[in-house]
Short mmCIF file of C-alpha atoms and ligand atoms in Angstrom, two decimals:
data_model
loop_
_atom_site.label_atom_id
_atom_site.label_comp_id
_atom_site.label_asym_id
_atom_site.label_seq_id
_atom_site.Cartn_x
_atom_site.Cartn_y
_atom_site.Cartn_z
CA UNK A 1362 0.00 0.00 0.00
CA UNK A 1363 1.24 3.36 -0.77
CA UNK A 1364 0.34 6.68 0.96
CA UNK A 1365 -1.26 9.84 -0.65
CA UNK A 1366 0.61 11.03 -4.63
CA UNK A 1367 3.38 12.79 -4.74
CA UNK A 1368 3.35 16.09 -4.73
CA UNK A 1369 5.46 19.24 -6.34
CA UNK A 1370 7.73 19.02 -4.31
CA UNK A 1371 10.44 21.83 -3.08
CA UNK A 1372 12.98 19.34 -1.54
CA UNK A 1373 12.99 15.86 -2.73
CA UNK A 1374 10.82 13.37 -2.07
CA UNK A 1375 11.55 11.61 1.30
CA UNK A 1376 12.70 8.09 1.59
CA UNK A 1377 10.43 5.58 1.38
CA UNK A 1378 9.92 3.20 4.42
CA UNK A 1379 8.46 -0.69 4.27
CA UNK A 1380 7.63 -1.61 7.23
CA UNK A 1381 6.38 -5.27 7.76
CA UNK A 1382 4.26 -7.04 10.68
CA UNK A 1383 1.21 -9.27 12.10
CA UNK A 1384 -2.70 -7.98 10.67
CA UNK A 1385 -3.30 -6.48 14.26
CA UNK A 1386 -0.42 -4.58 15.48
CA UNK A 1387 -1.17 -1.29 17.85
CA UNK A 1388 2.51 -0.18 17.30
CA UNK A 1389 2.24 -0.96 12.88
CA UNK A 1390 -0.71 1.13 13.23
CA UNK A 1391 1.01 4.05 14.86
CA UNK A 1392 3.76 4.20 12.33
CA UNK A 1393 1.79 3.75 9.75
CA UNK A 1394 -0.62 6.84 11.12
CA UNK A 1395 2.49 8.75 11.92
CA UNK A 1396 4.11 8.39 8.02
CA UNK A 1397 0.89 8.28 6.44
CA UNK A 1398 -0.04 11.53 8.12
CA UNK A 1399 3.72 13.12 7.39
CA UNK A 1400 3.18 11.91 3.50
CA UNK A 1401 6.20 10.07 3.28
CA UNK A 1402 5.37 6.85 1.06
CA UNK A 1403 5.28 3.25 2.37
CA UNK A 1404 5.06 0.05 1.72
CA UNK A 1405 2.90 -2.25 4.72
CA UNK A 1406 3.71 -6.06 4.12
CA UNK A 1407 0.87 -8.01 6.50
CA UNK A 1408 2.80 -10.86 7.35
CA UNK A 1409 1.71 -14.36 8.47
CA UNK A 1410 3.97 -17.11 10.66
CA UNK A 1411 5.61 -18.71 7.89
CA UNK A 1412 6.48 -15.19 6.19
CA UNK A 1413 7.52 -13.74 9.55
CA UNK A 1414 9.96 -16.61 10.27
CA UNK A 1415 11.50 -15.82 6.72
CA UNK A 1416 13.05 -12.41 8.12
CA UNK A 1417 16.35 -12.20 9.84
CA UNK A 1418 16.06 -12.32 13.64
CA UNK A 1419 12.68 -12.72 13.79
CA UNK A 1420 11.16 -16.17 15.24
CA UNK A 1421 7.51 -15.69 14.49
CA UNK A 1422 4.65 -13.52 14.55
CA UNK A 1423 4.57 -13.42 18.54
CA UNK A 1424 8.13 -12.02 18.44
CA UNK A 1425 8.89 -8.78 20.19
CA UNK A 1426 11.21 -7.46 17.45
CA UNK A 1427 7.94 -7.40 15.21
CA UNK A 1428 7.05 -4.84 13.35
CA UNK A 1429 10.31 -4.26 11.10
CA UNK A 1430 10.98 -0.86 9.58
CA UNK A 1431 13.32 -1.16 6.84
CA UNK A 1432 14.92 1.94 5.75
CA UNK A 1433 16.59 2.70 1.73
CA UNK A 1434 19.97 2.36 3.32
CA UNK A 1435 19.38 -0.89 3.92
CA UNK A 1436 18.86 -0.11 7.79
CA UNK A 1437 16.39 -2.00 9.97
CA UNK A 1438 14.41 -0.90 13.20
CA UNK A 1439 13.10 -3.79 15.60
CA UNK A 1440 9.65 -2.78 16.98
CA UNK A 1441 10.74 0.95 16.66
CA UNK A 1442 8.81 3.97 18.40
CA UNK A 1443 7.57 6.87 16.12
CA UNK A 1444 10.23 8.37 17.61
CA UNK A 1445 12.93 6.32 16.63
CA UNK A 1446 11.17 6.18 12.98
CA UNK A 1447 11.32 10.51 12.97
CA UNK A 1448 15.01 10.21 14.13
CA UNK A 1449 16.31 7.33 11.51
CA UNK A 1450 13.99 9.69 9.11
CA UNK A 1451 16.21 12.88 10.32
CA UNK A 1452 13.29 14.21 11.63
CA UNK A 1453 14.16 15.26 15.08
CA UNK A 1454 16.58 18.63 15.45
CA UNK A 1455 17.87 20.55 18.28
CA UNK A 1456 16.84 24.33 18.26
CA UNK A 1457 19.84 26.08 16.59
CA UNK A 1458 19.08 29.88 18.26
CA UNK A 1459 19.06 30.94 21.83
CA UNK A 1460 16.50 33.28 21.12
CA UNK A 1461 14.11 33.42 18.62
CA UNK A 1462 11.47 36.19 17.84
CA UNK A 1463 8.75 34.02 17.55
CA UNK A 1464 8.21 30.41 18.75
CA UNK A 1465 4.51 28.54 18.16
CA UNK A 1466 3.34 25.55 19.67
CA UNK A 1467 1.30 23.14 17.64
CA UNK A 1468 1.99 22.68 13.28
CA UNK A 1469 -1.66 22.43 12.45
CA UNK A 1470 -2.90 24.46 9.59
CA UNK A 1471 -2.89 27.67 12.35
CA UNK A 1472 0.31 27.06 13.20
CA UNK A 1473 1.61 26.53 9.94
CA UNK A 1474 0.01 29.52 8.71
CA UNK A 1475 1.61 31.32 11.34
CA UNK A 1476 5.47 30.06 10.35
CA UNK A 1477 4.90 30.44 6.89
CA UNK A 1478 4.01 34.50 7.49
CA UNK A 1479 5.91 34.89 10.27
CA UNK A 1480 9.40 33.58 8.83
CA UNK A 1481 8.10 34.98 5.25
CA UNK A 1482 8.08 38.63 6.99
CA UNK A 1483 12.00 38.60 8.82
CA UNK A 1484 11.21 36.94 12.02
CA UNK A 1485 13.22 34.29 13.48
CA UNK A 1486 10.75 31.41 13.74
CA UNK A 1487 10.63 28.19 15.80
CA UNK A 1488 7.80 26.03 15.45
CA UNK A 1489 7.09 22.94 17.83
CA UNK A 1490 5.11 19.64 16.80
CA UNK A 1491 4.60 17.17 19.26
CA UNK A 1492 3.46 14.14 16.75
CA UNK A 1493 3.40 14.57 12.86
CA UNK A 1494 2.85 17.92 11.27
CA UNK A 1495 -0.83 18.62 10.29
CA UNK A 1496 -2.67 18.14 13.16
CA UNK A 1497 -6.22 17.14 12.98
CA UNK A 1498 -6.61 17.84 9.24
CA UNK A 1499 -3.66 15.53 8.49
CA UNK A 1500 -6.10 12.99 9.40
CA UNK A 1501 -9.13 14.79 6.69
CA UNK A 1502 -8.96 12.70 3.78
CA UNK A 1503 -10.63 15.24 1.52
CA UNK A 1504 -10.77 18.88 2.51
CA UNK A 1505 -13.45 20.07 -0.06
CA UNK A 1506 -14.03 23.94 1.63
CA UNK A 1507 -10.53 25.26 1.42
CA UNK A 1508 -10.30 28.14 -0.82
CA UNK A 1509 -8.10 27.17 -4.28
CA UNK A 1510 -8.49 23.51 -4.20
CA UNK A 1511 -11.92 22.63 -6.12
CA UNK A 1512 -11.52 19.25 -6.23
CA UNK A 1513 -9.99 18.72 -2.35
CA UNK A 1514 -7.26 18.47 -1.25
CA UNK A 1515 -6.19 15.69 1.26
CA UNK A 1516 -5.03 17.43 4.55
CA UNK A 1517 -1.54 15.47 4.64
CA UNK A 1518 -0.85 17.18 1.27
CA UNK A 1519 -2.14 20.56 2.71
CA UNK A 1520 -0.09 19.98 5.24
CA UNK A 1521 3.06 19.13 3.48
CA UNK A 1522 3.16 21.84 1.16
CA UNK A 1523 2.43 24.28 4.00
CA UNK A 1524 5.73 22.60 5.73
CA UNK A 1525 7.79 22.89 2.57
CA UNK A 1526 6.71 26.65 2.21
CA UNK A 1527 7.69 27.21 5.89
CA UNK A 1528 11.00 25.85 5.62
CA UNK A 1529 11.14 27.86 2.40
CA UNK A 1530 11.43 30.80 3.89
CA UNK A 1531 13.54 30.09 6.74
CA UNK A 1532 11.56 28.54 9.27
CA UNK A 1533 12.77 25.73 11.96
CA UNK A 1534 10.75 23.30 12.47
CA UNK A 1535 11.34 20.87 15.78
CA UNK A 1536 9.27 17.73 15.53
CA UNK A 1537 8.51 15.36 18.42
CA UNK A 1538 8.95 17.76 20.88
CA UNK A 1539 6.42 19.05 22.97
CA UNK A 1540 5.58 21.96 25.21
CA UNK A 1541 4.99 21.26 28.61
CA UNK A 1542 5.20 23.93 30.51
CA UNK A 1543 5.89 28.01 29.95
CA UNK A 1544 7.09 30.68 32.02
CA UNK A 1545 6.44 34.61 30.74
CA UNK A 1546 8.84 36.99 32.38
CA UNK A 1547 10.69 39.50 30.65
CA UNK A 1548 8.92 40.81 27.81
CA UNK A 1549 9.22 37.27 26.74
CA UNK A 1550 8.85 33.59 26.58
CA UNK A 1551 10.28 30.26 28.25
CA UNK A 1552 8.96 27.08 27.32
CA UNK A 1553 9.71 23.25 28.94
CA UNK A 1554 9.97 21.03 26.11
CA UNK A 1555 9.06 17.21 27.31
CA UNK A 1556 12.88 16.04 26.61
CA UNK A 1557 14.02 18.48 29.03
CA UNK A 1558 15.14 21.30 26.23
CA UNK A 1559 14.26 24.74 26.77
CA UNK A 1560 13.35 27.55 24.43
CA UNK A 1561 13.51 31.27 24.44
CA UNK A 1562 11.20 34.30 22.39
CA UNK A 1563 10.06 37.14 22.29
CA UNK A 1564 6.56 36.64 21.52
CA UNK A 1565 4.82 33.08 20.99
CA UNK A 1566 1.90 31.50 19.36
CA UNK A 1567 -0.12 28.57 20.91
CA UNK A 1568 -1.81 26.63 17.85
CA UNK A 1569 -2.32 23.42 19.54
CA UNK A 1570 -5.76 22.66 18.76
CA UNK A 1571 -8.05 19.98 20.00
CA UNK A 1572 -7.53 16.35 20.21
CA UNK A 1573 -9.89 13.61 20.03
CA UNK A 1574 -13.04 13.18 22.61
CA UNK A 1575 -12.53 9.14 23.77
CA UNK A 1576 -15.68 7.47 24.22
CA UNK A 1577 -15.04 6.71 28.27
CA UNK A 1578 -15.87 3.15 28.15
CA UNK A 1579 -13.45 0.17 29.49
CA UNK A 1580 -10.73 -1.04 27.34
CA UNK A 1581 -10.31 1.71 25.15
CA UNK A 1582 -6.80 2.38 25.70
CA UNK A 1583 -6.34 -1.48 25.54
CA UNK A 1584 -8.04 -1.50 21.90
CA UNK A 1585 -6.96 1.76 20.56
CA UNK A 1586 -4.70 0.51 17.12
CA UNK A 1587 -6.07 -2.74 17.33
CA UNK A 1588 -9.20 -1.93 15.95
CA UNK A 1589 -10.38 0.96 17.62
CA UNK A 1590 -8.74 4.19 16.12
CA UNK A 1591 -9.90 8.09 16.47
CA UNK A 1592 -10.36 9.93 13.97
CA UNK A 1593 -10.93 9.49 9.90
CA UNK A 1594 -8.12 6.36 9.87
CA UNK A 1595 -6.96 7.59 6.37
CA UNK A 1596 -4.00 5.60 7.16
CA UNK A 1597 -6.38 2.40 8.16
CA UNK A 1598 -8.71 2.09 5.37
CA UNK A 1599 -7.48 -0.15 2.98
CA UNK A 1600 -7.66 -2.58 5.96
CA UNK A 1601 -11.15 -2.30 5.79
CA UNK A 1602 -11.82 -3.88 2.09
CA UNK A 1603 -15.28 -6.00 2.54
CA UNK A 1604 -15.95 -5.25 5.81
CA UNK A 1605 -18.63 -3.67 7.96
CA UNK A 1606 -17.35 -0.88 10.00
CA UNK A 1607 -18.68 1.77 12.22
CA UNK A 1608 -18.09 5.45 12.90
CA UNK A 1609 -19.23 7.21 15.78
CA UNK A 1610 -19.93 10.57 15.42
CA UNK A 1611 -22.26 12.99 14.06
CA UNK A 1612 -20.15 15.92 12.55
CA UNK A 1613 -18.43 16.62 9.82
CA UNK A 1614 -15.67 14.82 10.14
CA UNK A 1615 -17.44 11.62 11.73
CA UNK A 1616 -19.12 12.44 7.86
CA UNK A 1617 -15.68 12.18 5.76
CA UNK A 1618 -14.40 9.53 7.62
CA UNK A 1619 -17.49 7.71 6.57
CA UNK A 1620 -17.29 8.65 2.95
CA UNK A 1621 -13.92 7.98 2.54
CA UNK A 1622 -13.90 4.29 4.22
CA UNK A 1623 -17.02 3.62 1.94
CA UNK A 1624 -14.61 3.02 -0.79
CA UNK A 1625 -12.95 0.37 0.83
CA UNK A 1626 -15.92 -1.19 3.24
CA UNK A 1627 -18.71 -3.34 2.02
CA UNK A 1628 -20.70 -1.19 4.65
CA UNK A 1629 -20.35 2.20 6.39
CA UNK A 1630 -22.74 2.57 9.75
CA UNK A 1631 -22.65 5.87 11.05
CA UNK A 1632 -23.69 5.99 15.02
CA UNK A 1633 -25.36 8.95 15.88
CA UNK A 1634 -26.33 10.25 19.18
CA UNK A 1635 -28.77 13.02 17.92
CA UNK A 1636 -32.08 12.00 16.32
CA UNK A 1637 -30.60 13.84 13.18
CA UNK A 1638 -27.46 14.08 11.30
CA UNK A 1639 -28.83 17.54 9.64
CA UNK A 1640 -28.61 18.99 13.24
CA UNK A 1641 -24.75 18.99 13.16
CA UNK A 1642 -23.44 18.30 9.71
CA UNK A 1643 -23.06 20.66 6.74
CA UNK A 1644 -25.74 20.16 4.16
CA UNK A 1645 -23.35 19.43 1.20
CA UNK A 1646 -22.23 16.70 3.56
CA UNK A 1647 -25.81 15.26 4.32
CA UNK A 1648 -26.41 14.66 0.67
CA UNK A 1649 -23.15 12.75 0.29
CA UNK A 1650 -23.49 10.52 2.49
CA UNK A 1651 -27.40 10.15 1.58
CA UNK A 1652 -26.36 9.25 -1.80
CA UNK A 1653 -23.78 6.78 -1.54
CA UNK A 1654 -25.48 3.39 -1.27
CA UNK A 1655 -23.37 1.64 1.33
CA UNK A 1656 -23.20 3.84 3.99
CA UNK A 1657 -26.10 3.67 6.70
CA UNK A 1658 -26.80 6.04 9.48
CA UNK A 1659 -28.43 5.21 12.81
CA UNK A 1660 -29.69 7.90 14.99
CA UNK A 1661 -30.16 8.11 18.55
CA UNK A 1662 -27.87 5.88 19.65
CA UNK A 1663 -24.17 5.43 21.48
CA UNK A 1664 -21.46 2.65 21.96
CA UNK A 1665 -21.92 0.86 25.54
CA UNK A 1666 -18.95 -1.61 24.98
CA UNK A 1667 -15.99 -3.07 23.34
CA UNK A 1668 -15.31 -5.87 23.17
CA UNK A 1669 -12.07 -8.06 21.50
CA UNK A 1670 -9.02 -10.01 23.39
CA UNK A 1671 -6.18 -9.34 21.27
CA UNK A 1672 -8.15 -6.95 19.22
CA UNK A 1673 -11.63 -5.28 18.21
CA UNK A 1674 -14.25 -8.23 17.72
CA UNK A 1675 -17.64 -6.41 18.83
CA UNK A 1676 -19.40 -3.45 19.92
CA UNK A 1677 -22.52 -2.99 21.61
CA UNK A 1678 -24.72 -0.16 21.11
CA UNK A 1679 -27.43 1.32 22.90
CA UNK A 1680 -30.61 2.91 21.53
CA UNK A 1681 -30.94 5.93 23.55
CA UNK A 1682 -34.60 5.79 22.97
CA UNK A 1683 -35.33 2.75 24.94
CA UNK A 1684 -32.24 1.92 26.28
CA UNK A 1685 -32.16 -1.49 24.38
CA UNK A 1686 -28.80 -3.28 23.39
CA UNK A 1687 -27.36 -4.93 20.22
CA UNK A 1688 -23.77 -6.86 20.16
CA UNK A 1689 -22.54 -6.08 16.37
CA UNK A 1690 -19.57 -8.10 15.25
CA UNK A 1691 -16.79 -5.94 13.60
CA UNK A 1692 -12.99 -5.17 13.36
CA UNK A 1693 -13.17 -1.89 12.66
CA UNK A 1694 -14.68 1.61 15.07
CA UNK A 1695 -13.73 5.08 13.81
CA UNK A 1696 -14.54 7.74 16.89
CA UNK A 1697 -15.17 11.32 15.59
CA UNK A 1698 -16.97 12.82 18.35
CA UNK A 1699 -15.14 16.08 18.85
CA UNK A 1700 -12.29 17.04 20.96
CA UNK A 1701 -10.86 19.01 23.99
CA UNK A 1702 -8.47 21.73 23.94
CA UNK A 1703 -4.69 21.03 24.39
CA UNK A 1704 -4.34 23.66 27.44
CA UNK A 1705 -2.55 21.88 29.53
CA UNK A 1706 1.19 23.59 29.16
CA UNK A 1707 -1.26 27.05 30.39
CA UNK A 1708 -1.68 25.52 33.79
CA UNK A 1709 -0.23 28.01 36.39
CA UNK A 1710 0.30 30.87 33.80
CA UNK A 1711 -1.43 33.63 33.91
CA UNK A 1712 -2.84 32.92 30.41
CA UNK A 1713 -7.02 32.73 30.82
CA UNK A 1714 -9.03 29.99 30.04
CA UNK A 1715 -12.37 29.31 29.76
CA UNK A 1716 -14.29 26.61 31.46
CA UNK A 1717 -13.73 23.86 28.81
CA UNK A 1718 -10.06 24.85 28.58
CA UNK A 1719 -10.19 27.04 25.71
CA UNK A 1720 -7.81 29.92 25.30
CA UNK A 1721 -9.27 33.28 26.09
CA UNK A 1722 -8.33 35.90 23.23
CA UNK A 1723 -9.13 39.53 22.22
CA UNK A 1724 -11.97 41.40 23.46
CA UNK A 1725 -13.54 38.22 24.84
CA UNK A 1726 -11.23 38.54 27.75
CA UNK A 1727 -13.23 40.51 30.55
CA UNK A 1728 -11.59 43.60 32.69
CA UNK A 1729 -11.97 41.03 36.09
CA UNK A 1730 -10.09 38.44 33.97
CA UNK A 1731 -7.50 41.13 32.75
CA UNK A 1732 -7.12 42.24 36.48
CA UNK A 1733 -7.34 38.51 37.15
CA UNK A 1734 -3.93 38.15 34.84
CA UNK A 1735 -2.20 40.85 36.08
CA UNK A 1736 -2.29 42.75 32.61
CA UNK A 1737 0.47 45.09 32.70
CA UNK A 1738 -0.28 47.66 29.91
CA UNK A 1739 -2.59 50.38 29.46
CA UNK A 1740 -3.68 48.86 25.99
CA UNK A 1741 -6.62 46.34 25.75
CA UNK A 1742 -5.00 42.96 24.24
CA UNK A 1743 -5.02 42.79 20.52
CA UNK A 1744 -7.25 40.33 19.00
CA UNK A 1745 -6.04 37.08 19.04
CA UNK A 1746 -4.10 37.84 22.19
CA UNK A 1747 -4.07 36.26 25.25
CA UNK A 1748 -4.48 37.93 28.65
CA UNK A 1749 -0.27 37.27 28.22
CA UNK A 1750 1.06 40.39 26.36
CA UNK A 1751 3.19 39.29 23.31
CA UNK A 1752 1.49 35.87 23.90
CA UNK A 1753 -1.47 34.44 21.02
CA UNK A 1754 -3.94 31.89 20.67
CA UNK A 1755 -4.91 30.46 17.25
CA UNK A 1756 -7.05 28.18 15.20
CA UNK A 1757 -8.93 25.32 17.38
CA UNK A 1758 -7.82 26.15 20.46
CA UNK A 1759 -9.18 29.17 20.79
CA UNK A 1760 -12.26 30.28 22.37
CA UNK A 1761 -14.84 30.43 20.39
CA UNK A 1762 -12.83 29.69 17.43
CA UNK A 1763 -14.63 28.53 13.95
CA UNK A 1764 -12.81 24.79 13.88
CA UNK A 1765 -12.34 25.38 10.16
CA UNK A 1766 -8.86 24.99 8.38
CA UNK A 1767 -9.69 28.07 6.44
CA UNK A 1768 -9.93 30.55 9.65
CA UNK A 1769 -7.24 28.61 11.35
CA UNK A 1770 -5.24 29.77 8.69
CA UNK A 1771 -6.42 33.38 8.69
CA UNK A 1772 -5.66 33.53 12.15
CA UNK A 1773 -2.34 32.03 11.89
CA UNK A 1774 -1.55 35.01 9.20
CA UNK A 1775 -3.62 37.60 11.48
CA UNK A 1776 -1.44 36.79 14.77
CA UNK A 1777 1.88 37.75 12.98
CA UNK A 1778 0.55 40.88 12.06
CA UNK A 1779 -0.04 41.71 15.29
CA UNK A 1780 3.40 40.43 16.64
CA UNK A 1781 5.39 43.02 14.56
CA UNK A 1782 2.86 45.63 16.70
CA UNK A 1783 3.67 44.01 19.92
CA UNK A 1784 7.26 43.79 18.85
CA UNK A 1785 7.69 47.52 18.32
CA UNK A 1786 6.61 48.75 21.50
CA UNK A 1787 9.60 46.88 22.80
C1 FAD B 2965 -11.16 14.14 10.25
C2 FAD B 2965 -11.28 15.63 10.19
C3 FAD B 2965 -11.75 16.22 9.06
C4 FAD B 2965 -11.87 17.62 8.96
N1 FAD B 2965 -12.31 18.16 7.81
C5 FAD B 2965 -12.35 19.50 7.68
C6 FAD B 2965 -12.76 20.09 6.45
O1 FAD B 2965 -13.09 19.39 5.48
N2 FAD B 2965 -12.79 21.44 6.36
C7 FAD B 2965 -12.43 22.25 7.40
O2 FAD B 2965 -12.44 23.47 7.25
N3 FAD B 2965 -12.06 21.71 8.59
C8 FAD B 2965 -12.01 20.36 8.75
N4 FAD B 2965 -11.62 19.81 9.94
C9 FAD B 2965 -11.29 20.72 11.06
C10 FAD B 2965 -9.84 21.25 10.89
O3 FAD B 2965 -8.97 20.17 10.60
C11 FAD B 2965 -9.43 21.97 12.15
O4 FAD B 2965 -10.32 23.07 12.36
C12 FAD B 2965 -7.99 22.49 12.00
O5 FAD B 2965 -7.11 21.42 11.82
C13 FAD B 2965 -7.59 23.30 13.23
O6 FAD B 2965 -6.26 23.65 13.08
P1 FAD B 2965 -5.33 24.04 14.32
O7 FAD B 2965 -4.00 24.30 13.72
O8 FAD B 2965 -5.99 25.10 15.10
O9 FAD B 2965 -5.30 22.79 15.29
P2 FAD B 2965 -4.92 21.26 15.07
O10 FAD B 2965 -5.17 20.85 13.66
O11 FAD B 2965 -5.64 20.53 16.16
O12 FAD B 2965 -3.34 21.18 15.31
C14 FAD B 2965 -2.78 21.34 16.58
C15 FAD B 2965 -1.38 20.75 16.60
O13 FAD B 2965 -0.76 21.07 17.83
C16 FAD B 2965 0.00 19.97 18.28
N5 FAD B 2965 0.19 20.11 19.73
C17 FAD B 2965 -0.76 20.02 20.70
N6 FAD B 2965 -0.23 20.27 21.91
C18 FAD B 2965 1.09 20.53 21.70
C19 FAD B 2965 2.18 20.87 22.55
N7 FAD B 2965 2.01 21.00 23.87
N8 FAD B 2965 3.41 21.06 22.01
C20 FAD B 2965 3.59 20.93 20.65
N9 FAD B 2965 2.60 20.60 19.80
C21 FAD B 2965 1.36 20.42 20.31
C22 FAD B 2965 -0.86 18.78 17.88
O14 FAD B 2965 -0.08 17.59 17.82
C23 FAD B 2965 -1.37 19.24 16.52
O15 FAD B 2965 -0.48 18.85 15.47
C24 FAD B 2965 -11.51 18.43 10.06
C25 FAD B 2965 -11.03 17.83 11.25
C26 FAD B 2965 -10.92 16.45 11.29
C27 FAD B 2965 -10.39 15.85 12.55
#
């Protein structure tokens, strides 16, 4: 199997990978995700005993070493980490300024947005990416709403040319490395990276968006890869060729995933709380899904259980009507209900949040939570920033942000705008 075309490119295209294990592998899945969502192409071999025995060092399918990443050089990782994938791939840099003008948190579309203007316009610019670059709309198979791109555009691609025109102009981009923890003093900036390094700006962006709602029930972290997966599983759905597989979810990206694993599945069930899918997906997206013959939407309803040993095997659901159960058979659950905000590096700053978590921007941040802050100037914030001065919230995690690529985008352009204002009061 090969992930999404190439593209015109403005480095090379990146080395291809083969990476080779058992059918239900939580650790294949995640480097498959992790590549598939980074657009670097790949070959998955699904191997059985006799084939596994065949490779060097390996004793069977039960053995540890399993799954294999093979590299062009001829390298091989045993059971490798995405980590150890990103760093065989070149992938993971240390931060080559002291200081930098800018640094943002998060490579989503915002955050991308952000680099690509900010670096674009003479600012030295550090971005920071905690798993693959894209965030949630590296997992959109088909964006059809972004401006330029009639037919779509996959959000990997999106992605990947937004990376490519960061770079471009001068960017630095640090993968697998998260933000833990930040510290404003100074007129400026110090943020905890999770492997202990530490960077320094003048001003920052926080792009890190939402990540998945889980559905709360027993076993999910036990089945998630093996069967269970969040999100649109572009990555996962050529595994799903004449099967029956559900999504859960009522929105629109519970309604892509489901068009886009149609192609693949026999049959498509959508699982819908609400009594309607009109009530929370986009019209253009109702008729798609009404017109393509083997997808099938149940409303009023929610997953009770999982169930599966070594992997996925059956879910019940519940009919929220009268609270009846059904035990459906399948390998396959796709969970697209939403998300939380990722806030948690905030914690003990004096950066405002609202009661879900969300980043507090603009003129939606109240005098009492401006006194609340300690606001130091005599200025209201800027839109877009936080009740931090120099410090801004974009795309997703925002509140009452539009969760749209498109104004994720525009706010990743709009927040470097007002940076260079910020900047020259200094
Ligand atoms: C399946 C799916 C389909 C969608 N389809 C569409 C569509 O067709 N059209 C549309 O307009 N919108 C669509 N959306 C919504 C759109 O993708 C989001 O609105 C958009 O991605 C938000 O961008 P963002 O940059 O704000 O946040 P995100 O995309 O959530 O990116 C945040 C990034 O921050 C990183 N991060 C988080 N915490 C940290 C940290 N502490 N340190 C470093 N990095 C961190 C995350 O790993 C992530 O990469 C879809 C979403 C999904 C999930």
């Amino acid at each position: 199997m090969t992930s999404p075309a190439a593209i015109d490119t403005v480095e090379p295209l990146r080395p291809r990978v083969r990476l080779l294990g058992p059918a239900y592998s939580a650790r294949a899945f995640e480097i498959r995700d992790f590549l598939s969502r980074s657009v670097v192409t790949y070959d998955w071999v699904e191997l059985d005993e006799a084939a596994a025995r065949r490779i060097p060092g390996i004793r069977g399918l039960d053995d540890p070493g399993l799954p294999v990443c093979e590299f062009p050089d001829g390298s091989r990782l045993l059971n490798p980490s995405i980590a150890d994938v990103a760093r065989r791939l070149g992938w993971v840099e240390k931060p080559r300024k002291k200081v930098y003008d800018v640094s943002i948190y998060g490579a989503g579309p915002a955050g991308l947005s952000a680099a690509v203007y900010a670096a674009s316009e003479g600012l030295s610019t550090v971005l920071v990416e905690r798993d693959a670059v894209g965030g949630q709309a590296g997992n959109s198979s088909l964006i059809e709403n972004y401006l330029g791109f009639p037919q779509g555009i996959s959000g990997a691609e999106l992605a990947e040319r937004a990376r490519q025109q960061a770079v471009r102009f001068g960017t630095e981009i640090l993968r697998l490395r998260e933000g833990v923890y930040a510290v404003f003093a100074d007129g400026g900036i110090q943020a905890d990276l999770a492997d202990g390094t530490q960077l320094y700006a003048r001003t920052n962006i926080c792009a890190t968006g939402i990540e998945w709602r889980r559905l709360g029930l027993p076993d999910e972290g036990r089945l998630q890869g093996l069967g269970l997966f969040y999100g649109a599983g572009t990555s996962e759905a050529p595994m799903c060729s004449g099967e029956t597989v559900y999504v859960v979810g009522g929105g629109n990206s519970a309604g892509q995933a489901a068009m886009h694993l149609s192609a693949y599945a026999r049959e498509v069930v959508m699982l819908v709380r609400g009594p309607r899918l009109a009530d929370t997906l986009s019209d253009y997206m109702v008729q798609k899904l009404q017109s393509q013959p083997n997808i099938r939407v149940v409303t009023n309803c929610e997953v009770s259980a999982l169930h599966g040993d070594r992997f996925l095997e059956a879910i019940t659901v519940r009919d929220r009507a009268d609270g009846t159960e059904s035990a459906l058979a399948t390998h396959h659950l796709f969970v697209c209900i939403g998300g939380l905000p990722n806030t948690e590096w905030a914690r003990d700053t004096a950066i405002a949040r609202d009661g879900s978590g969300y980043v507090v921007t603009g003129a939606d941040l109240s005098p009492a939570a401006l006194a609340a802050a300690g606001w130091p100037l005599p200025r209201a914030p800027y839109p877009l920033e936080t009740s931090v001065p120099g410090s801004f919230a974009v795309g997703d995690v925002r509140h009452s942000s539009m969760k749209r690529v498109a104004s994720a985008v525009g706010e990743g352009a709009m927040a470097v705008a007002f940076i260079h204002q910020h900047l020259a009061t200094l």
